Short mmCIF file of C-alpha atoms and ligand atoms in Angstrom, two decimals:
data_model
loop_
_atom_site.label_atom_id
_atom_site.label_comp_id
_atom_site.label_asym_id
_atom_site.label_seq_id
_atom_site.Cartn_x
_atom_site.Cartn_y
_atom_site.Cartn_z
CA MET L 1 17.35 -6.60 14.90
CA LEU L 2 16.80 -3.17 16.45
CA GLU L 3 20.47 -2.36 17.08
CA LYS L 4 21.17 1.27 16.07
CA LYS L 5 17.68 1.64 14.54
CA HIS L 6 16.16 5.09 14.90
CA ILE L 7 12.69 4.63 16.35
CA LEU L 8 10.23 7.44 16.82
CA VAL L 9 7.55 6.78 19.44
CA GLY L 10 4.39 8.90 19.21
CA VAL L 11 2.23 8.88 22.32
CA THR L 12 -1.38 10.11 22.42
CA GLY L 13 -3.84 10.59 25.27
CA GLY L 14 -5.15 7.14 26.13
CA ILE L 15 -4.97 5.27 29.41
CA ALA L 16 -2.64 2.69 27.83
CA ALA L 17 0.04 5.41 27.65
CA TYR L 18 1.19 4.10 31.05
CA LYS L 19 2.76 1.13 29.21
CA ILE L 20 4.90 3.31 26.93
CA PRO L 21 7.81 3.92 29.36
CA LEU L 22 8.22 0.11 29.46
CA LEU L 23 8.19 -0.03 25.66
CA VAL L 24 10.84 2.69 25.45
CA ARG L 25 12.99 0.85 27.98
CA GLU L 26 12.74 -2.42 26.05
CA LEU L 27 13.58 -0.69 22.74
CA LYS L 28 16.66 0.88 24.37
CA LYS L 29 17.69 -2.50 25.78
CA GLU L 30 17.63 -3.89 22.24
CA GLY L 31 20.04 -1.17 21.11
CA ALA L 32 17.59 1.20 19.38
CA ASP L 33 17.93 4.95 19.48
CA VAL L 34 14.52 6.19 20.62
CA ARG L 35 12.91 9.61 20.43
CA VAL L 36 9.50 10.38 21.83
CA VAL L 37 6.83 12.86 20.70
CA MET L 38 3.62 13.38 22.62
CA THR L 39 0.29 15.12 22.20
CA GLY L 40 -0.89 17.51 24.91
CA ALA L 41 -3.44 14.93 26.10
CA ALA L 42 -0.73 12.26 26.42
CA LYS L 43 0.96 14.39 29.11
CA GLU L 44 -2.10 13.82 31.29
CA PHE L 45 -1.29 10.10 31.36
CA VAL L 46 2.51 9.89 31.39
CA THR L 47 5.08 12.59 32.03
CA PRO L 48 7.60 13.84 29.46
CA LEU L 49 10.22 13.64 32.20
CA THR L 50 9.76 9.85 32.52
CA LEU L 51 10.04 9.39 28.78
CA SER L 52 13.00 11.72 28.29
CA THR L 53 14.85 9.99 31.13
CA LEU L 54 14.26 6.55 29.61
CA SER L 55 14.91 7.55 25.99
CA GLY L 56 17.90 9.78 26.73
CA HIS L 57 16.48 12.53 24.52
CA GLU L 58 14.29 15.53 25.16
CA VAL L 59 10.67 14.75 24.40
CA VAL L 60 8.83 16.88 21.84
CA THR L 61 5.42 17.81 23.20
CA GLY L 62 4.27 20.65 20.99
CA MET L 63 4.35 22.15 17.55
CA PHE L 64 6.92 24.75 18.52
CA PRO L 65 9.63 22.96 20.45
CA SER L 66 11.99 25.20 22.39
CA SER L 67 15.71 24.71 21.88
CA ALA L 68 15.61 22.36 24.84
CA GLU L 69 13.16 20.07 23.04
CA GLY L 70 13.92 19.01 19.48
CA ASN L 71 16.41 21.37 17.87
CA GLY L 72 14.34 24.52 18.27
CA SER L 73 14.17 25.22 14.53
CA GLY L 74 10.98 25.62 12.50
CA THR L 75 11.82 22.54 10.46
CA TRP L 76 12.26 20.19 13.42
CA HIS L 77 9.54 17.91 12.03
CA ILE L 78 11.38 17.43 8.76
CA GLU L 79 14.70 16.72 10.45
CA MET L 80 13.13 14.35 12.96
CA SER L 81 11.08 12.52 10.33
CA ARG L 82 14.20 12.03 8.19
CA TRP L 83 16.07 10.73 11.22
CA ALA L 84 13.49 8.00 11.83
CA ASP L 85 13.85 4.48 10.42
CA MET L 86 10.36 3.75 11.68
CA MET L 87 7.63 5.26 13.83
CA ILE L 88 5.17 3.67 16.24
CA ILE L 89 2.14 5.54 17.50
CA ALA L 90 0.91 3.90 20.68
CA PRO L 91 -1.59 4.23 22.11
CA ALA L 92 -3.45 5.79 19.18
CA THR L 93 -6.77 7.23 20.32
CA ALA L 94 -9.89 7.25 18.10
CA ASN L 95 -9.28 10.95 17.62
CA LEU L 96 -5.69 10.40 16.50
CA VAL L 97 -6.72 7.60 14.11
CA ALA L 98 -9.33 9.92 12.57
CA ARG L 99 -6.93 12.85 12.20
CA LEU L 100 -4.18 10.65 10.80
CA ALA L 101 -6.57 9.13 8.24
CA HIS L 102 -7.45 12.60 6.99
CA GLY L 103 -3.95 14.00 6.77
CA GLU L 104 -4.28 16.48 9.62
CA ALA L 105 -1.10 17.80 11.15
CA ASP L 106 -2.10 19.90 14.12
CA ASP L 107 0.09 18.42 16.83
CA ALA L 108 3.60 16.98 17.06
CA VAL L 109 2.51 13.36 16.51
CA THR L 110 0.32 13.86 13.39
CA THR L 111 2.80 16.36 11.95
CA LEU L 112 5.63 13.86 12.19
CA ALA L 113 3.48 11.03 10.83
CA LEU L 114 2.61 13.15 7.80
CA ALA L 115 6.19 14.27 7.21
CA ALA L 116 7.74 10.81 7.64
CA SER L 117 8.39 8.49 4.74
CA CYS L 118 9.44 5.58 6.99
CA PRO L 119 7.08 2.72 7.92
CA ILE L 120 4.54 3.69 10.60
CA VAL L 121 2.93 1.27 13.04
CA VAL L 122 -0.29 2.42 14.68
CA SER L 123 -1.67 0.73 17.79
CA PRO L 124 -5.26 1.92 18.32
CA SER L 125 -6.60 1.81 21.84
CA MET L 126 -10.06 3.01 22.81
CA ASP L 127 -13.35 1.90 24.26
CA VAL L 128 -15.15 -0.90 22.46
CA ASP L 129 -18.01 1.28 21.20
CA MET L 130 -15.59 3.78 19.71
CA TRP L 131 -13.56 1.00 18.09
CA ASN L 132 -16.69 -0.63 16.61
CA HIS L 133 -18.04 2.65 15.24
CA SER L 134 -18.24 2.51 11.46
CA LEU L 135 -16.32 5.80 11.15
CA THR L 136 -13.40 4.43 13.18
CA GLN L 137 -13.44 1.26 11.08
CA THR L 138 -13.44 3.37 7.89
CA ASN L 139 -10.51 5.41 9.23
CA VAL L 140 -8.58 2.23 10.07
CA ARG L 141 -9.21 0.91 6.57
CA ILE L 142 -7.96 4.17 5.08
CA LEU L 143 -4.79 3.94 7.18
CA ARG L 144 -4.16 0.31 6.17
CA GLU L 145 -4.75 1.02 2.49
CA THR L 146 -2.50 4.06 2.66
CA GLY L 147 0.31 1.82 3.88
CA TYR L 148 0.26 2.13 7.68
CA VAL L 149 0.60 -1.04 9.75
CA VAL L 150 -2.41 -0.99 12.08
CA LEU L 151 -2.25 -3.47 14.96
CA PRO L 152 -5.61 -4.90 15.94
CA PRO L 153 -6.51 -3.96 19.52
CA GLU L 154 -6.89 -6.88 21.90
CA GLU L 155 -10.10 -8.05 23.49
CA GLY L 156 -10.55 -7.83 27.22
CA GLU L 157 -11.65 -5.67 30.08
CA LEU L 158 -11.33 -1.99 29.26
CA ALA L 159 -10.67 0.93 31.60
CA SER L 160 -14.39 1.80 31.43
CA GLY L 161 -15.31 -1.64 32.74
CA LEU L 162 -16.77 -2.64 29.35
CA LYS L 163 -15.49 -5.76 27.64
CA GLY L 164 -14.50 -6.17 23.97
CA PRO L 165 -11.80 -5.17 21.50
CA GLY L 166 -10.04 -1.92 22.36
CA ARG L 167 -7.06 -2.73 24.59
CA MET L 168 -3.59 -1.79 23.43
CA PRO L 169 -1.55 -5.02 23.16
CA GLU L 170 1.10 -5.70 25.81
CA VAL L 171 4.61 -4.35 25.33
CA HIS L 172 6.00 -7.69 24.08
CA THR L 173 3.37 -7.74 21.29
CA LEU L 174 4.24 -4.17 20.28
CA LEU L 175 7.92 -5.15 20.27
CA GLY L 176 7.13 -8.14 18.04
CA ALA L 177 5.35 -5.86 15.55
CA ILE L 178 8.26 -3.41 15.61
CA ARG L 179 10.74 -6.25 14.97
CA ASP L 180 8.57 -7.51 12.07
CA VAL L 181 8.67 -4.09 10.45
CA ALA L 182 12.41 -3.73 11.17
CA ARG L 183 13.01 -7.04 9.41
CA ASN L 184 11.59 -5.49 6.23
CA LEU L 185 13.32 -2.16 6.60
CA HIS L 186 15.39 -2.54 3.48
CA ARG L 187 15.41 0.56 1.35
CA ASP L 188 16.64 -1.58 -1.52
CA LEU L 189 14.65 0.28 -4.17
CA GLN L 190 16.10 3.68 -3.31
CA LYS L 191 16.71 5.78 -6.46
CA LYS L 192 14.80 3.23 -8.55
CA LYS L 193 11.92 4.45 -10.69
CA LEU L 194 8.93 2.13 -11.02
CA LEU L 195 5.81 2.40 -13.13
CA ILE L 196 2.96 0.30 -11.75
CA THR L 197 -0.49 -0.10 -13.27
CA ALA L 198 -3.56 -1.16 -11.31
CA GLY L 199 -7.29 -1.63 -11.45
CA PRO L 200 -9.72 -2.22 -14.29
CA THR L 201 -10.28 -0.27 -17.46
CA TYR L 202 -13.75 0.87 -18.48
CA GLU L 203 -14.63 0.71 -22.15
CA PRO L 204 -17.56 3.00 -22.99
CA ILE L 205 -20.54 1.77 -24.99
CA ASP L 206 -22.29 5.13 -24.76
CA PRO L 207 -21.96 8.06 -22.29
CA VAL L 208 -23.75 6.03 -19.59
CA ARG L 209 -22.75 2.41 -20.07
CA PHE L 210 -19.42 0.70 -20.16
CA ILE L 211 -17.81 -2.73 -20.21
CA GLY L 212 -15.59 -3.21 -17.18
CA ASN L 213 -14.16 -5.99 -15.07
CA ARG L 214 -14.04 -6.91 -11.39
CA SER L 215 -10.49 -5.77 -10.64
CA SER L 216 -10.38 -3.83 -7.33
CA GLY L 217 -6.84 -2.48 -7.85
CA LYS L 218 -5.72 -3.88 -4.48
CA MET L 219 -2.77 -5.88 -5.87
CA GLY L 220 -1.38 -2.94 -7.87
CA PHE L 221 -1.89 -0.55 -4.95
CA ALA L 222 -0.16 -2.98 -2.57
CA LEU L 223 2.78 -3.11 -5.01
CA ALA L 224 2.91 0.69 -5.14
CA ALA L 225 2.76 1.01 -1.32
CA ALA L 226 5.42 -1.66 -0.78
CA ALA L 227 7.75 -0.24 -3.45
CA ALA L 228 7.44 3.28 -2.01
CA GLN L 229 8.24 1.93 1.45
CA ARG L 230 11.35 0.33 0.00
CA GLY L 231 12.45 3.71 -1.27
CA ALA L 232 11.32 3.58 -4.92
CA GLU L 233 9.99 6.56 -6.82
CA VAL L 234 6.62 5.16 -7.83
CA THR L 235 4.21 6.30 -10.54
CA LEU L 236 0.89 4.50 -10.25
CA LEU L 237 -1.47 4.48 -13.22
CA THR L 238 -4.85 3.30 -12.13
CA GLY L 239 -8.23 2.58 -13.59
CA SER L 240 -11.39 3.35 -11.67
CA VAL L 241 -10.99 2.12 -8.07
CA THR L 242 -12.11 3.25 -4.62
CA LEU L 243 -8.72 3.03 -2.93
CA PRO L 244 -6.78 5.85 -1.28
CA THR L 245 -3.38 6.67 -2.77
CA PRO L 246 -0.53 4.95 -0.92
CA ARG L 247 1.92 7.23 0.88
CA HIS L 248 4.62 8.83 -1.29
CA VAL L 249 3.20 7.54 -4.53
CA ARG L 250 2.44 9.65 -7.59
CA ARG L 251 -0.99 8.57 -8.87
CA ILE L 252 -2.54 9.14 -12.27
CA ASP L 253 -6.13 8.08 -12.88
CA VAL L 254 -7.22 6.72 -16.23
CA GLU L 255 -10.43 5.26 -17.54
CA THR L 256 -10.09 3.32 -20.77
CA SER L 257 -7.49 0.92 -22.15
CA ASP L 258 -6.60 3.66 -24.65
CA ASP L 259 -5.94 6.12 -21.77
CA MET L 260 -3.86 3.46 -20.03
CA TYR L 261 -1.87 2.83 -23.21
CA ARG L 262 -1.20 6.56 -23.71
CA GLU L 263 -0.13 7.15 -20.11
CA VAL L 264 2.11 4.08 -20.00
CA MET L 265 3.85 5.26 -23.16
CA LYS L 266 4.20 8.75 -21.66
CA TYR L 267 5.65 7.62 -18.32
CA ARG L 268 7.67 4.56 -19.41
CA THR L 269 10.92 6.38 -20.21
CA GLY L 270 13.60 6.28 -17.54
CA LYS L 271 11.82 3.57 -15.53
CA HIS L 272 13.86 0.72 -14.07
CA ALA L 273 10.81 -1.55 -13.99
CA ILE L 274 7.25 -1.56 -15.25
CA ILE L 275 4.79 -3.78 -13.43
CA MET L 276 1.50 -4.28 -15.26
CA ALA L 277 -0.93 -5.36 -12.55
CA ALA L 278 -3.87 -3.63 -14.24
CA ALA L 279 -6.67 -5.74 -15.69
CA VAL L 280 -6.64 -4.01 -19.05
CA ALA L 281 -9.65 -4.83 -21.20
CA ASP L 282 -8.82 -7.11 -24.10
CA PHE L 283 -11.78 -5.84 -26.14
CA THR L 284 -13.48 -2.49 -26.55
CA PRO L 285 -16.67 -1.48 -28.39
CA LEU L 286 -15.95 -0.63 -32.01
CA LYS L 287 -18.32 2.36 -31.86
CA LYS L 288 -18.57 4.68 -28.89
CA VAL L 289 -22.10 6.00 -29.34
CA PRO L 290 -22.03 9.72 -28.42
CA LYS L 291 -25.62 9.82 -27.08
CA LYS L 292 -27.34 7.45 -24.68
CA ILE L 293 -28.73 4.46 -26.56
CA LYS L 294 -32.51 4.48 -25.99
CA LYS L 295 -34.14 1.11 -25.68
CA HIS L 296 -37.32 2.21 -27.46
CA GLU L 297 -35.21 3.01 -30.52
CA LEU L 298 -34.07 -0.58 -30.62
CA GLY L 299 -37.65 -1.81 -30.48
CA ASN L 300 -37.57 -5.27 -29.00
CA ALA L 301 -34.55 -6.28 -31.03
CA ALA L 302 -31.51 -7.74 -29.34
CA MET L 303 -28.76 -5.22 -28.90
CA THR L 304 -25.39 -6.04 -30.39
CA VAL L 305 -22.18 -4.40 -29.35
CA GLU L 306 -19.36 -5.14 -31.72
CA LEU L 307 -16.05 -5.49 -29.91
CA VAL L 308 -12.57 -5.06 -31.31
CA PRO L 309 -9.26 -6.00 -29.64
CA THR L 310 -7.50 -3.29 -27.62
CA ARG L 311 -3.83 -2.53 -28.02
CA ASP L 312 -1.78 -4.90 -25.91
CA ILE L 313 0.30 -2.52 -23.84
CA LEU L 314 2.86 -5.06 -22.64
CA ALA L 315 3.31 -6.49 -26.11
CA GLU L 316 3.95 -2.99 -27.46
CA LEU L 317 6.41 -2.24 -24.68
CA ALA L 318 8.43 -5.36 -25.49
CA PRO L 319 10.33 -4.07 -28.55
CA ARG L 320 11.11 -0.76 -26.77
CA LYS L 321 11.96 -2.17 -23.36
CA GLY L 322 15.72 -1.52 -23.45
CA ASN L 323 16.98 -2.15 -19.91
CA THR L 324 13.57 -1.77 -18.33
CA LEU L 325 12.39 -4.81 -16.45
CA LEU L 326 8.89 -5.91 -17.49
CA VAL L 327 6.60 -7.73 -15.08
CA GLY L 328 3.24 -9.01 -16.29
CA PHE L 329 0.32 -10.63 -14.55
CA ALA L 330 -1.46 -13.64 -15.93
CA LEU L 331 -4.98 -14.22 -14.78
CA GLU L 332 -5.77 -17.77 -15.70
CA THR L 333 -8.42 -20.23 -14.69
CA HIS L 334 -6.78 -23.29 -16.30
CA ASN L 335 -3.46 -24.43 -17.84
CA GLU L 336 -1.88 -21.58 -15.86
CA ILE L 337 1.79 -22.38 -16.32
CA GLU L 338 1.54 -23.18 -20.02
CA PHE L 339 -0.37 -19.96 -20.80
CA ALA L 340 1.96 -17.91 -18.62
CA ARG L 341 5.01 -19.30 -20.44
CA ARG L 342 3.47 -18.27 -23.72
CA LYS L 343 2.74 -14.75 -22.36
CA MET L 344 6.31 -14.43 -21.13
CA ARG L 345 7.72 -15.41 -24.53
CA GLU L 346 5.37 -13.30 -26.62
CA LYS L 347 5.53 -10.18 -24.44
CA LYS L 348 9.30 -10.52 -23.63
CA LEU L 349 8.58 -10.41 -19.90
CA ASP L 350 11.17 -10.83 -17.16
CA LEU L 351 8.65 -12.13 -14.63
CA VAL L 352 5.07 -13.32 -14.81
CA VAL L 353 2.87 -13.41 -11.74
CA ILE L 354 0.20 -16.04 -12.24
CA ASN L 355 -3.00 -15.97 -10.28
CA ASN L 356 -6.19 -17.94 -10.55
CA PRO L 357 -9.28 -16.06 -9.34
CA LEU L 358 -11.09 -19.35 -8.74
CA LYS L 359 -8.69 -20.40 -5.95
CA PRO L 360 -9.89 -19.73 -2.39
CA GLY L 361 -8.11 -16.64 -1.01
CA ALA L 362 -7.26 -15.28 -4.46
CA GLY L 363 -8.94 -13.02 -6.92
CA PHE L 364 -10.93 -9.85 -7.28
CA GLY L 365 -11.48 -7.66 -4.25
CA SER L 366 -9.84 -10.16 -1.90
CA GLU L 367 -7.34 -8.92 0.71
CA THR L 368 -5.21 -11.98 -0.03
CA ASN L 369 -3.80 -13.64 -3.10
CA VAL L 370 -2.34 -16.99 -4.10
CA VAL L 371 0.33 -16.64 -6.77
CA THR L 372 2.96 -18.53 -8.72
CA ILE L 373 5.91 -16.55 -10.08
CA LEU L 374 7.52 -17.59 -13.33
CA ASN L 375 10.97 -16.29 -14.25
CA LYS L 376 12.82 -16.15 -17.56
CA ARG L 377 14.82 -19.29 -16.83
CA GLY L 378 11.53 -21.15 -16.71
CA LYS L 379 11.60 -21.61 -12.94
CA THR L 380 8.24 -21.44 -11.15
CA GLU L 381 7.79 -20.59 -7.48
CA LYS L 382 4.46 -21.41 -5.86
CA PHE L 383 3.25 -19.47 -2.82
CA GLY L 384 0.43 -20.13 -0.39
CA ARG L 385 -2.31 -17.70 0.53
CA MET L 386 -0.96 -14.40 1.87
CA THR L 387 -1.90 -10.74 2.04
CA LYS L 388 -1.53 -8.75 -1.17
CA PHE L 389 1.05 -6.60 0.63
CA ASP L 390 3.20 -9.67 1.36
CA VAL L 391 2.76 -10.90 -2.23
CA ALA L 392 3.87 -7.43 -3.37
CA ASN L 393 7.07 -7.69 -1.32
CA ILE L 394 7.81 -11.14 -2.70
CA ILE L 395 7.46 -9.82 -6.26
CA LEU L 396 9.64 -6.81 -5.39
CA ASP L 397 12.32 -9.08 -3.86
CA ARG L 398 12.63 -10.70 -7.30
CA VAL L 399 12.58 -7.35 -9.08
CA VAL L 400 15.42 -6.13 -6.85
CA LYS L 401 17.50 -9.21 -7.68
CA LEU L 402 16.99 -8.72 -11.43
CA LEU L 403 17.78 -5.01 -11.24
N1 LIG E 1 -2.21 -6.41 -20.69
C1 LIG E 1 -1.77 -5.30 -21.40
N2 LIG E 1 -2.55 -4.77 -22.38
C2 LIG E 1 -3.74 -5.31 -22.69
C3 LIG E 1 -4.19 -6.46 -22.00
C4 LIG E 1 -3.40 -6.99 -20.99
O1 LIG E 1 -0.68 -4.82 -21.13
N3 LIG E 1 -4.49 -4.76 -23.63
C5 LIG E 1 -1.34 -6.96 -19.64
C6 LIG E 1 -2.00 -7.08 -18.30
O2 LIG E 1 -1.81 -5.91 -17.53
C7 LIG E 1 -1.27 -8.25 -17.68
C8 LIG E 1 -0.91 -9.11 -18.87
O3 LIG E 1 -1.02 -8.26 -20.02
O4 LIG E 1 -0.07 -7.88 -17.06
C9 LIG E 1 -1.75 -10.32 -19.09
O5 LIG E 1 -3.09 -10.02 -19.25
P1 LIG E 1 -4.19 -11.15 -19.51
O6 LIG E 1 -5.48 -10.48 -19.84
O7 LIG E 1 -4.15 -12.18 -18.45
O8 LIG E 1 -3.63 -11.89 -20.78
P2 LIG E 1 -3.74 -11.63 -22.28
O9 LIG E 1 -2.37 -11.55 -22.82
O10 LIG E 1 -4.61 -10.46 -22.52
O11 LIG E 1 -4.35 -12.98 -22.84
P3 LIG E 1 -5.65 -13.81 -22.44
O12 LIG E 1 -6.76 -12.84 -22.24
O13 LIG E 1 -5.83 -14.70 -23.60
O14 LIG E 1 -5.32 -14.57 -21.21
#
């Protein structure tokens, strides 16, 4: 699995750094080519000499490597990040997790992580109180949503004597995670251009109020993150969500179904596939009142908002689709397959991803989804509950086949 893979190991200043020479040795035994970068603090825990001896390469320990370390040029980080098939940062201190989550690049490890487009595994290791701190948890969430694989620290006795989650997993667990990522290292969407929509649309009633829906955007963002990891050039059109932009994804924010329609039409040309994961409103208020509607002006009368259908983006794409693959989502609470078949026919879709928000583990805001995929030959494939990122890869596997 790891034979000839280029693996970059980033080491930061935590006590668990003592396990990293063993990790490097195991990676080498499995045939990987390993290069190590360290922060200044990491050198307090493990020596560059040990790691360069085991990896067979000079270790980069600073931002300005001499010719002995790295290649001595000012663009060493770009060359090294392009060389890497994947990167693992272990142990990742609370400080490193925070800096990584905020795009800082002030040492060799964060600089490489920011420059790299390959998958990055992060193994946080710190004391239990630091791990449980809400800021650390927010930073970990940002990393996960941006597309990093963050390994949960293990529970147990910590160097401080405290007990709880915070330990870096043993080397065999790290190796397992590295193999899992390596298994999905296909860059099978390289040079492919994808347009992905995500999130809800907001339809204004007046300048203050709107009609929206519960879509969190997580499924569309997972698709964008997974496609970018597989090498695609991804444009992500999103309604109002609170998610960070996945790595190497071009994001455009929209608000209404009209905005979404306009942007889809603008960006559709030249795309190999368009995946409509957005929950586009089916109805919008007929009148957008320019001033806030005051309740005293209505007296005690019931308020009526007249709704008119929005333009169906997928249906309008159908006659112009050319060679572009169209993937639609069908959110259904009953008669799923029958309705999805109708959607596929009417909107000339190549794939329909059916999900039912009433199923446990599926639906709005959830980290997981339960889907059935319908293809043009009428075949349905049912999947159990899995993370939205895994669902995204399953959808993309089918997109790759059809492309
Ligand atoms: N969609 C779209 N434009 C709209 C509404 C929906 O492109 N104005 C897309 C969605 O992004 C999704 C698919 O159409 O990929 C199905 O949306 P859904 O609301 O489930 O189905 P509808 O066709 O709108 O029909 P219904 O509401 O009756 O289920």
